[in-house]
Structure formats: structure tokens, C-alpha cells
Amino acid sequence: METDFRAVMAQWPSGVVIVTTGAAGHWHGMTASAFSSVSLDPPMVLVCLARGTRTHHLVGEHGGFAVSILGKDQAALGRRFAGHHPDHFAGHAWTTALTGAPVLGDAVGWLDCRVAHAYPGGDHTIFVGEVLASATPRRVAPVLFHSRTWSHLADPLPDRISVADTGLLAALRGRGVEATPLARLLRGAGMRVRLAGPWNDPARRTDAGQELDPATASALVDRPGQIGAVVKAGAGVVEFVAGRPGPAPPRADAATAPAEGGEDAEARVVEAARRAGLATVAHLPDSFAGGDGVTSAIARLAALGCDEIALEEGGSPATPIGVRRLLQDASAAAGGTSLRVGLRERHGIGLVNALVAMKSGVWQFDTTLGGVDGALPAEDVLFLAGELEVDSAVDRAALVAGAAELESSWGSALPGRTYRFAC
């Protein structure tokens, strides 16, 4: 019975925590997965500790314990506390909480608790602790434990995806090609299309005075004073380039600089857009170049109130592993703010990166019809989604027709791989 019970419980995935206790500088701790919240008012949690362990004895003796939740990069530390080691606490930053128990300085989150109740639970004791202090030092994906294996979050495909065109109209304007018919076609297919400014004149009306559905038109600005022109143009979404971890990629609209004045200007753009009833999208160029700046920028933009945060591939090529790693941490940093990605086609890897992004929880993509500016082609992303049986409200057949029309005006075959067939 015990073997079967262990086998069944191994199928239940859980997070991993380190339960610690101590007094007068004498610390002890162990890895645990039997941890859960109990109450919000007052805040209470429980841990189940085996009766024969020293941690169990010390928690009962000191009347307090702390719980440090491990991130995906801390599996080795979890293994250390699960086994025998001369000094479990060496090599990491620990601080003492109110109860005297140590908490991990770079944990995903920690709780310091006073034992409120202790209940017998077979060969374990269920310790219920009232939370005295708590913190979330950093936002990264947690480590998981399943079937006696350390792992990360599961990655199911989204139910549906959405694609926006952020480069076509600027590319056509650069070649002197009339863009209005194609813009109308793309919006009719259900795509959001970035209008080609400029937005320096608040009285200017663009896009040939068409009546636009605000949900299918966006505008890229670099200062709050341009919001009025965006409203007059009929766009319902304001985009801006946020402080970025690296150089911006060359694009047809590269003349648009980051919001002038740094973080304060970004806040003013978001506030001006909110007052005008417009949604906001913050773009982080060259997001896949690596480094810690991206996740901190995502957390800052989410706190600012941006509706969407777009991670763009720039001069540093995105790789499947790099996309996976960034999006795991980006999702945690964004909280409830929606993430989107703008990938580029390099050596056939673009669609692989798009697949990894979908498997990492992303369902919104910035693209360009036909891939004429180097971005991932919208029709190719939708083709991939169709092969994966992922739905989309955007009509791919209409995009294929648009790509055929674009090819005629472009004067040569488009970079897109799938626009010559409709399914």
C-alpha cells in the first residue's frame, strides 16, 4: 500500500520550498513540498514535517518557521537541503526574519510564521503558522517537483493566437507605394495594423481620412503631445518604445525614438493615452539579447499600467532556448499584463521561435505581411497555428490574398514562406 501511495502522490506536481527555523544564530532547514495557504484573514499557511526530522523538533521548540519559495534556477539548492551537506546555508544570501528563522534573500517569495496550531498527521505534524512578515524578492518562474523529478512549468499551447502588423505601412511608404487598400484588407481580416505617422502635428489626420475601427488601428509615438493626432486618426491603441536593455533594431520606422525623457515620459504617455481612452503597448527592443534588464523593465512597465508589453527581437538573434528562458521569467515579471513578441525570420528559425513562444504562454505576435521588413510574416505564423490546431480570429485566407496583391506592387517574391497557398 505504501509503495502504491507514493507512486500516486508522485503524479501530483508541486512547488518546492525550504522550511527553516532557528534561534540565536543556530539555523536548520529542509526541503519540502507539503506546503499550502490556509487563510487570508489572518494570513496563515501550513507545512507538514516528518516527526523524525530535526527541523520538526526545532519548529516545535522555537515556535516559529520560515518558508522560502524556490525559483527555477534554484533546484540545486533544493537538492542540497533535501540531502546531507556540511553547511546547507553556505554560498547564498540569507537574512534573519522576525522569528529568528533565516529566509533566502533571492527567493521567489518568503514567509515568516509564528506557529499557531500543531495537529497530528500520522508520521507527520501539520504546523499551521500565522504569517508575521513576507516578501517577493524577485519574479521568476518557480521550480516544480513531479514524479520525483525537478522540472519547470508545463507549457500547453494557447487556445488561440492573434497577429498584428507593425511594419507594412511604414515599409510601403518608404517605397512610395499606396498603402490604403492593403491596410483596409488587413483590418478587414481582423488584424491590428500600425498606421504610418508622422504624429508631430496634432491636427494631422492620416490614412486618407478613413473611418477606422479603433481596435484594428495603432500608432507608434514618442511623446504625450502626439496622442491628439492619434485620436484624430481613429486609432485605438498607442505604442511606444520603452527604455531598453540594448540597441534598437533597424526598422522602417526607426526614426521613432524611445519616449523622450525616459521613464517619466513613458508614464506621461501612458497617462495621456488612458485619459484619451486608448490602450497602450510598450515595446522593448532587442529583448532576446540576454541580461537582467528585460525582466526588470517588464515589471516596471506592468506597474505603470501598460495594457500590453511587446518583446522585440533585434540585432541579437533570438534562439529557441533564449526565447524559452526569457518568456518563463517575463511571464512572472508581467503579472497580469499581457505579453506579445515580435520575432524576425533568420535562417528558418523564426517559426521555431514562434512555436516556443506559444508553448511558453504567448498568444499575441507582432508581424508584417509577407515579412517585407524582416519581421516574421503574419501568414506564416497563422499557418503554423493552423498546423498546431490553434485557432485565430484573423482570416489567413484574406492575408494570403493580400500577400499576392503586395507581391505585385513590391515587384518581386516576398520573404514569406507560405503565402502562395491558402491552407
Short mmCIF file of C-alpha atoms in Angstrom, two decimals:
data_model
loop_
_atom_site.label_atom_id
_atom_site.label_comp_id
_atom_site.label_asym_id
_atom_site.label_seq_id
_atom_site.Cartn_x
_atom_site.Cartn_y
_atom_site.Cartn_z
CA MET A 1 0.00 0.00 0.00
CA GLU A 2 2.80 2.43 0.88
CA THR A 3 4.51 1.89 -2.49
CA ASP A 4 1.29 2.48 -4.40
CA PHE A 5 0.51 5.55 -2.32
CA ARG A 6 3.95 7.04 -3.05
CA ALA A 7 3.53 6.30 -6.77
CA VAL A 8 0.16 8.03 -6.90
CA MET A 9 1.28 11.09 -4.93
CA ALA A 10 4.34 11.42 -7.17
CA GLN A 11 1.94 12.29 -10.00
CA TRP A 12 0.83 15.45 -8.18
CA PRO A 13 3.10 18.34 -9.26
CA SER A 14 4.01 20.86 -6.60
CA GLY A 15 6.26 23.79 -5.98
CA VAL A 16 9.35 23.43 -3.82
CA VAL A 17 10.10 25.37 -0.63
CA ILE A 18 12.78 25.38 2.02
CA VAL A 19 11.38 25.35 5.54
CA THR A 20 13.78 26.91 8.04
CA THR A 21 13.85 27.65 11.73
CA GLY A 22 16.40 28.81 14.26
CA ALA A 23 17.30 30.99 17.19
CA ALA A 24 20.47 32.73 18.37
CA GLY A 25 22.12 32.13 15.02
CA HIS A 26 21.59 28.37 15.06
CA TRP A 27 19.79 27.62 11.82
CA HIS A 28 18.32 24.48 10.39
CA GLY A 29 16.19 23.72 7.37
CA MET A 30 14.87 21.15 4.94
CA THR A 31 13.27 20.97 1.51
CA ALA A 32 9.51 20.42 1.48
CA SER A 33 6.64 20.29 -1.00
CA ALA A 34 3.83 19.77 1.54
CA PHE A 35 3.06 23.46 1.87
CA SER A 36 -0.19 25.35 1.37
CA SER A 37 -2.07 28.54 2.20
CA VAL A 38 -4.79 28.20 4.85
CA SER A 39 -6.34 31.61 5.47
CA LEU A 40 -6.23 35.20 4.23
CA ASP A 41 -7.60 36.84 7.37
CA PRO A 42 -5.48 36.33 9.31
CA PRO A 43 -2.85 35.19 6.78
CA MET A 44 -1.93 31.60 7.61
CA VAL A 45 -0.07 28.76 5.90
CA LEU A 46 0.70 25.17 6.76
CA VAL A 47 3.70 22.88 6.37
CA CYS A 48 3.79 19.15 7.04
CA LEU A 49 7.03 17.95 8.65
CA ALA A 50 8.08 14.37 9.35
CA ARG A 51 8.24 13.68 13.07
CA GLY A 52 11.74 12.20 13.00
CA THR A 53 13.44 15.21 11.45
CA ARG A 54 15.47 17.80 13.33
CA THR A 55 13.53 20.58 11.57
CA HIS A 56 10.31 19.19 13.09
CA HIS A 57 11.86 19.21 16.57
CA LEU A 58 13.21 22.76 16.25
CA VAL A 59 10.00 24.23 14.83
CA GLY A 60 8.15 22.82 17.83
CA GLU A 61 10.81 24.08 20.19
CA HIS A 62 11.18 27.61 18.77
CA GLY A 63 7.52 28.09 17.87
CA GLY A 64 8.30 29.64 14.52
CA PHE A 65 9.39 28.82 10.98
CA ALA A 66 10.01 30.48 7.62
CA VAL A 67 9.20 29.28 4.12
CA SER A 68 11.34 30.30 1.11
CA ILE A 69 9.85 29.50 -2.31
CA LEU A 70 12.48 28.43 -4.85
CA GLY A 71 12.82 29.72 -8.41
CA LYS A 72 13.53 27.58 -11.45
CA ASP A 73 17.28 28.31 -11.18
CA GLN A 74 17.47 27.13 -7.55
CA ALA A 75 16.83 23.41 -7.96
CA ALA A 76 20.40 22.65 -6.83
CA LEU A 77 19.77 24.49 -3.57
CA GLY A 78 16.59 22.49 -3.06
CA ARG A 79 18.53 19.25 -3.58
CA ARG A 80 21.16 20.40 -1.07
CA PHE A 81 18.54 20.92 1.66
CA ALA A 82 16.94 17.58 0.75
CA GLY A 83 20.19 15.70 1.45
CA HIS A 84 23.20 15.68 3.72
CA HIS A 85 25.52 18.65 3.40
CA PRO A 86 28.05 20.08 5.87
CA ASP A 87 26.58 23.58 5.55
CA HIS A 88 23.24 23.91 3.80
CA PHE A 89 23.29 27.71 4.07
CA ALA A 90 26.73 28.36 2.54
CA GLY A 91 27.05 30.35 -0.67
CA HIS A 92 23.66 32.09 -0.56
CA ALA A 93 22.35 35.31 0.94
CA TRP A 94 20.18 34.57 3.99
CA THR A 95 18.69 37.09 6.36
CA THR A 96 17.04 36.62 9.73
CA ALA A 97 13.31 37.22 9.95
CA LEU A 98 11.22 38.25 12.97
CA THR A 99 11.02 34.73 14.38
CA GLY A 100 14.78 34.24 14.11
CA ALA A 101 14.36 31.86 11.16
CA PRO A 102 16.50 32.53 8.08
CA VAL A 103 14.88 33.48 4.75
CA LEU A 104 16.50 33.22 1.32
CA GLY A 105 17.34 36.69 0.03
CA ASP A 106 16.73 35.88 -3.65
CA ALA A 107 13.77 33.53 -3.21
CA VAL A 108 10.71 33.91 -5.42
CA GLY A 109 8.92 34.70 -2.18
CA TRP A 110 9.27 34.08 1.54
CA LEU A 111 7.01 33.97 4.60
CA ASP A 112 7.99 34.25 8.26
CA CYS A 113 5.49 32.50 10.55
CA ARG A 114 4.63 32.00 14.20
CA VAL A 115 3.25 28.54 14.96
CA ALA A 116 -0.45 28.97 15.73
CA HIS A 117 -1.53 25.32 15.71
CA ALA A 118 0.08 21.90 15.52
CA TYR A 119 -2.04 18.90 14.52
CA PRO A 120 -1.03 15.22 14.42
CA GLY A 121 -0.95 13.80 10.92
CA GLY A 122 0.26 10.21 11.07
CA ASP A 123 4.05 10.19 10.84
CA HIS A 124 3.98 13.98 10.21
CA THR A 125 2.84 17.03 12.15
CA ILE A 126 0.77 19.70 10.43
CA PHE A 127 2.16 23.04 11.58
CA VAL A 128 -0.16 25.99 10.89
CA GLY A 129 1.68 29.27 11.01
CA GLU A 130 0.38 32.83 11.23
CA VAL A 131 2.33 34.97 8.78
CA LEU A 132 4.21 37.79 10.51
CA ALA A 133 6.21 39.08 7.51
CA SER A 134 6.51 38.31 3.80
CA ALA A 135 8.26 39.50 0.65
CA THR A 136 8.70 38.67 -3.05
CA PRO A 137 12.39 39.49 -3.70
CA ARG A 138 12.29 38.62 -7.41
CA ARG A 139 9.90 37.45 -10.08
CA VAL A 140 10.99 34.36 -11.97
CA ALA A 141 9.28 31.09 -12.82
CA PRO A 142 9.21 28.60 -9.91
CA VAL A 143 10.82 25.20 -9.81
CA LEU A 144 8.42 22.24 -9.78
CA PHE A 145 8.67 18.71 -8.42
CA HIS A 146 6.81 15.94 -10.24
CA SER A 147 7.29 12.17 -10.34
CA ARG A 148 10.45 12.55 -8.24
CA THR A 149 11.90 14.85 -10.91
CA TRP A 150 12.77 18.55 -10.75
CA SER A 151 11.15 20.46 -13.57
CA HIS A 152 9.61 23.75 -14.70
CA LEU A 153 6.14 24.95 -15.54
CA ALA A 154 4.12 22.94 -18.04
CA ASP A 155 3.71 24.53 -21.46
CA PRO A 156 0.37 23.82 -23.15
CA LEU A 157 -0.42 25.59 -26.41
CA PRO A 158 -2.80 28.57 -26.27
CA ASP A 159 -6.40 28.10 -27.40
CA ARG A 160 -5.97 30.85 -29.99
CA ILE A 161 -3.47 33.43 -31.18
CA SER A 162 -3.65 36.94 -32.55
CA VAL A 163 -1.33 38.69 -35.01
CA ALA A 164 -0.81 42.42 -35.55
CA ASP A 165 1.00 44.12 -38.44
CA THR A 166 3.56 46.61 -37.14
CA GLY A 167 5.73 47.19 -40.22
CA LEU A 168 3.91 47.01 -43.57
CA LEU A 169 2.59 50.55 -43.90
CA ALA A 170 5.92 52.14 -42.99
CA ALA A 171 7.71 49.82 -45.45
CA LEU A 172 5.30 50.74 -48.25
CA ARG A 173 5.62 54.44 -47.51
CA GLY A 174 9.40 54.06 -47.79
CA ARG A 175 8.95 52.69 -51.32
CA GLY A 176 6.35 55.24 -52.32
CA VAL A 177 3.60 52.62 -52.65
CA GLU A 178 -0.04 53.43 -51.86
CA ALA A 179 -0.86 51.55 -48.66
CA THR A 180 -4.53 52.30 -48.02
CA PRO A 181 -6.08 49.33 -49.90
CA LEU A 182 -3.82 46.80 -48.17
CA ALA A 183 -4.35 48.44 -44.78
CA ARG A 184 -8.11 48.17 -45.28
CA LEU A 185 -7.74 44.50 -46.30
CA LEU A 186 -5.66 43.61 -43.24
CA ARG A 187 -8.03 45.31 -40.82
CA GLY A 188 -10.95 43.61 -42.51
CA ALA A 189 -9.18 40.29 -41.88
CA GLY A 190 -9.20 41.06 -38.16
CA MET A 191 -5.61 42.32 -37.78
CA ARG A 192 -4.49 45.33 -35.81
CA VAL A 193 -2.42 47.49 -38.17
CA ARG A 194 0.11 50.13 -37.17
CA LEU A 195 -0.62 53.34 -39.05
CA ALA A 196 2.25 55.19 -40.70
CA GLY A 197 2.52 58.61 -38.96
CA PRO A 198 4.07 61.07 -38.56
CA TRP A 199 2.31 62.29 -35.44
CA ASN A 200 4.17 65.52 -34.83
CA ASP A 201 1.22 67.66 -35.93
CA PRO A 202 -1.74 67.20 -33.53
CA ALA A 203 -4.11 68.44 -36.26
CA ARG A 204 -2.92 65.91 -38.83
CA ARG A 205 -5.33 63.19 -39.97
CA THR A 206 -3.74 60.23 -41.74
CA ASP A 207 -4.79 57.13 -43.64
CA ALA A 208 -6.79 59.08 -46.24
CA GLY A 209 -9.48 60.04 -43.74
CA GLN A 210 -10.89 56.54 -43.46
CA GLU A 211 -13.30 55.67 -40.70
CA LEU A 212 -11.33 53.15 -38.66
CA ASP A 213 -12.32 50.58 -36.10
CA PRO A 214 -10.09 51.75 -33.22
CA ALA A 215 -9.46 48.14 -32.19
CA THR A 216 -7.73 47.45 -35.53
CA ALA A 217 -5.51 50.54 -35.74
CA SER A 218 -2.49 51.54 -33.65
CA ALA A 219 0.08 54.32 -33.76
CA LEU A 220 3.71 54.50 -32.59
CA VAL A 221 4.50 57.72 -30.69
CA ASP A 222 7.45 59.09 -28.74
CA ARG A 223 5.81 61.87 -26.68
CA PRO A 224 2.49 62.56 -24.97
CA GLY A 225 1.76 65.54 -27.23
CA GLN A 226 1.19 63.19 -30.17
CA ILE A 227 -1.81 61.48 -28.59
CA GLY A 228 -4.20 64.06 -30.03
CA ALA A 229 -3.14 63.23 -33.59
CA VAL A 230 -3.55 59.54 -32.86
CA VAL A 231 -7.11 60.10 -31.66
CA LYS A 232 -7.91 62.15 -34.78
CA ALA A 233 -6.55 59.38 -36.97
CA GLY A 234 -9.02 56.95 -35.40
CA ALA A 235 -6.51 54.60 -33.77
CA GLY A 236 -7.49 52.92 -30.53
CA VAL A 237 -4.01 51.79 -29.46
CA VAL A 238 -0.89 53.81 -28.65
CA GLU A 239 2.52 52.13 -28.96
CA PHE A 240 5.80 53.49 -27.63
CA VAL A 241 9.39 52.31 -27.30
CA ALA A 242 10.33 51.88 -23.65
CA GLY A 243 13.74 52.04 -22.02
CA ARG A 244 15.54 49.08 -23.45
CA PRO A 245 18.38 46.77 -22.43
CA GLY A 246 20.22 47.13 -25.73
CA PRO A 247 20.29 48.97 -29.06
CA ALA A 248 17.08 49.23 -31.06
CA PRO A 249 16.84 47.08 -34.18
CA PRO A 250 16.81 48.85 -37.56
CA ARG A 251 13.22 49.10 -38.76
CA ALA A 252 11.40 51.11 -41.38
CA ASP A 253 10.05 53.28 -38.55
CA ALA A 254 13.35 53.51 -36.66
CA ALA A 255 13.11 57.30 -36.65
CA THR A 256 10.72 56.93 -33.75
CA ALA A 257 12.93 57.07 -30.68
CA PRO A 258 12.16 55.85 -27.17
CA ALA A 259 9.80 58.08 -25.25
CA GLU A 260 11.69 61.34 -24.77
CA GLY A 261 12.58 61.93 -21.14
CA GLY A 262 12.95 58.30 -20.08
CA GLU A 263 10.70 56.67 -17.51
CA ASP A 264 8.91 59.90 -16.64
CA ALA A 265 7.94 60.40 -20.30
CA GLU A 266 6.74 56.81 -20.50
CA ALA A 267 4.44 57.44 -17.56
CA ARG A 268 3.11 60.59 -19.24
CA VAL A 269 2.43 58.71 -22.48
CA VAL A 270 0.51 56.02 -20.61
CA GLU A 271 -1.45 58.59 -18.63
CA ALA A 272 -2.29 60.67 -21.73
CA ALA A 273 -3.42 57.55 -23.59
CA ARG A 274 -5.55 56.49 -20.63
CA ARG A 275 -7.24 59.90 -20.48
CA ALA A 276 -7.98 59.62 -24.21
CA GLY A 277 -9.45 56.14 -23.77
CA LEU A 278 -6.66 54.43 -25.69
CA ALA A 279 -4.89 51.18 -24.88
CA THR A 280 -1.09 51.21 -24.54
CA VAL A 281 1.62 48.89 -25.83
CA ALA A 282 5.21 49.30 -24.58
CA HIS A 283 7.91 47.87 -26.86
CA LEU A 284 11.23 46.56 -25.52
CA PRO A 285 13.65 46.29 -28.47
CA ASP A 286 16.38 43.65 -28.61
CA SER A 287 14.74 41.84 -25.73
CA PHE A 288 16.38 38.50 -26.51
CA ALA A 289 19.94 39.82 -26.20
CA GLY A 290 20.20 38.47 -22.64
CA GLY A 291 20.90 40.20 -19.35
CA ASP A 292 18.71 41.10 -16.41
CA GLY A 293 17.42 44.41 -17.73
CA VAL A 294 14.46 43.00 -19.63
CA THR A 295 12.60 41.40 -16.72
CA SER A 296 13.06 44.46 -14.52
CA ALA A 297 11.77 46.66 -17.37
CA ILE A 298 8.76 44.37 -17.79
CA ALA A 299 7.92 44.62 -14.09
CA ARG A 300 8.27 48.42 -14.24
CA LEU A 301 6.02 48.75 -17.32
CA ALA A 302 3.43 46.42 -15.81
CA ALA A 303 3.36 48.55 -12.65
CA LEU A 304 3.00 51.62 -14.86
CA GLY A 305 -0.30 50.26 -16.15
CA CYS A 306 0.59 49.31 -19.74
CA ASP A 307 -2.05 47.09 -21.32
CA GLU A 308 0.50 45.07 -23.31
CA ILE A 309 4.27 44.67 -23.28
CA ALA A 310 5.93 43.67 -26.57
CA LEU A 311 9.27 41.87 -26.57
CA GLU A 312 11.08 42.51 -29.85
CA GLU A 313 13.89 40.59 -31.46
CA GLY A 314 16.61 42.98 -32.61
CA GLY A 315 20.25 42.84 -33.57
CA SER A 316 20.85 39.88 -31.26
CA PRO A 317 19.20 36.83 -32.86
CA ALA A 318 16.59 35.01 -30.79
CA THR A 319 17.14 31.29 -30.27
CA PRO A 320 14.59 28.71 -29.12
CA ILE A 321 16.39 28.27 -25.80
CA GLY A 322 16.73 32.02 -25.34
CA VAL A 323 13.05 32.60 -26.10
CA ARG A 324 12.08 29.89 -23.64
CA ARG A 325 14.27 31.25 -20.85
CA LEU A 326 13.18 34.85 -21.27
CA LEU A 327 9.47 34.14 -21.51
CA GLN A 328 9.47 31.99 -18.38
CA ASP A 329 10.81 34.91 -16.38
CA ALA A 330 8.90 37.54 -18.37
CA SER A 331 5.56 35.92 -17.57
CA ALA A 332 6.30 36.07 -13.86
CA ALA A 333 7.52 39.69 -14.10
CA ALA A 334 4.49 40.82 -16.12
CA GLY A 335 1.94 39.58 -13.59
CA GLY A 336 -1.44 40.01 -15.24
CA THR A 337 -0.16 42.27 -18.06
CA SER A 338 -0.39 40.69 -21.50
CA LEU A 339 2.86 39.85 -23.29
CA ARG A 340 3.39 39.84 -27.04
CA VAL A 341 6.50 39.07 -29.12
CA GLY A 342 7.90 40.47 -32.34
CA LEU A 343 10.19 37.87 -33.90
CA ARG A 344 12.29 38.02 -37.05
CA GLU A 345 12.97 35.42 -39.71
CA ARG A 346 16.57 34.26 -39.62
CA HIS A 347 17.74 31.07 -41.34
CA GLY A 348 14.35 29.39 -40.91
CA ILE A 349 14.42 29.68 -37.11
CA GLY A 350 11.67 32.29 -36.85
CA LEU A 351 8.76 29.85 -36.83
CA VAL A 352 10.60 27.60 -34.37
CA ASN A 353 10.89 30.59 -32.06
CA ALA A 354 7.19 31.32 -32.59
CA LEU A 355 6.33 27.75 -31.59
CA VAL A 356 8.45 28.08 -28.43
CA ALA A 357 6.71 31.37 -27.65
CA MET A 358 3.30 29.72 -27.97
CA LYS A 359 4.43 26.86 -25.73
CA SER A 360 5.59 29.50 -23.23
CA GLY A 361 2.15 31.08 -22.96
CA VAL A 362 2.38 33.86 -25.59
CA TRP A 363 -0.62 34.25 -27.88
CA GLN A 364 -0.03 37.70 -29.41
CA PHE A 365 2.52 38.29 -32.18
CA ASP A 366 3.79 41.41 -33.93
CA THR A 367 4.35 40.55 -37.58
CA THR A 368 4.47 42.08 -41.07
CA LEU A 369 2.53 40.87 -44.11
CA GLY A 370 4.92 38.96 -46.35
CA GLY A 371 7.81 39.62 -43.95
CA VAL A 372 8.94 42.52 -46.15
CA ASP A 373 10.79 44.29 -43.32
CA GLY A 374 12.45 41.17 -41.91
CA ALA A 375 9.76 40.50 -39.31
CA LEU A 376 8.06 37.14 -39.11
CA PRO A 377 5.31 37.08 -41.79
CA ALA A 378 1.78 37.18 -40.40
CA GLU A 379 0.52 34.49 -42.78
CA ASP A 380 3.37 32.15 -41.77
CA VAL A 381 2.53 32.47 -38.06
CA LEU A 382 -1.11 31.72 -38.83
CA PHE A 383 -0.09 28.73 -40.96
CA LEU A 384 1.92 27.36 -38.03
CA ALA A 385 -1.05 27.91 -35.71
CA GLY A 386 -3.31 26.02 -38.11
CA GLU A 387 -0.93 23.06 -38.22
CA LEU A 388 -0.99 23.03 -34.40
CA GLU A 389 -4.81 23.23 -34.38
CA VAL A 390 -4.62 26.61 -32.63
CA ASP A 391 -7.45 28.93 -33.62
CA SER A 392 -7.26 32.61 -34.59
CA ALA A 393 -9.82 35.31 -35.24
CA VAL A 394 -7.64 36.60 -38.10
CA ASP A 395 -8.63 35.34 -41.56
CA ARG A 396 -5.50 33.79 -43.06
CA ALA A 397 -7.09 33.35 -46.48
CA ALA A 398 -7.57 37.12 -46.61
CA LEU A 399 -3.92 37.64 -45.70
CA VAL A 400 -2.83 35.28 -48.47
CA ALA A 401 -4.85 37.34 -50.93
CA GLY A 402 -3.25 40.48 -49.51
CA ALA A 403 0.23 38.99 -49.88
CA ALA A 404 -0.47 38.20 -53.55
CA GLU A 405 -1.56 41.82 -54.07
CA LEU A 406 1.52 43.04 -52.19
CA GLU A 407 3.81 40.92 -54.38
CA SER A 408 2.52 42.71 -57.48
CA SER A 409 3.29 46.16 -56.08
CA TRP A 410 6.55 45.01 -54.46
CA GLY A 411 7.87 43.80 -57.79
CA SER A 412 9.44 40.55 -56.55
CA ALA A 413 8.71 37.45 -54.48
CA LEU A 414 8.12 38.15 -50.79
CA PRO A 415 10.23 36.67 -47.98
CA GLY A 416 7.16 34.88 -46.58
CA ARG A 417 7.25 31.12 -46.90
CA THR A 418 3.56 30.16 -47.03
CA TYR A 419 1.64 32.94 -48.77
CA ARG A 420 1.42 31.04 -52.06
CA PHE A 421 -1.00 28.52 -50.62
CA ALA A 422 -4.17 29.21 -48.69
CA CYS A 423 -4.31 26.36 -46.20
#
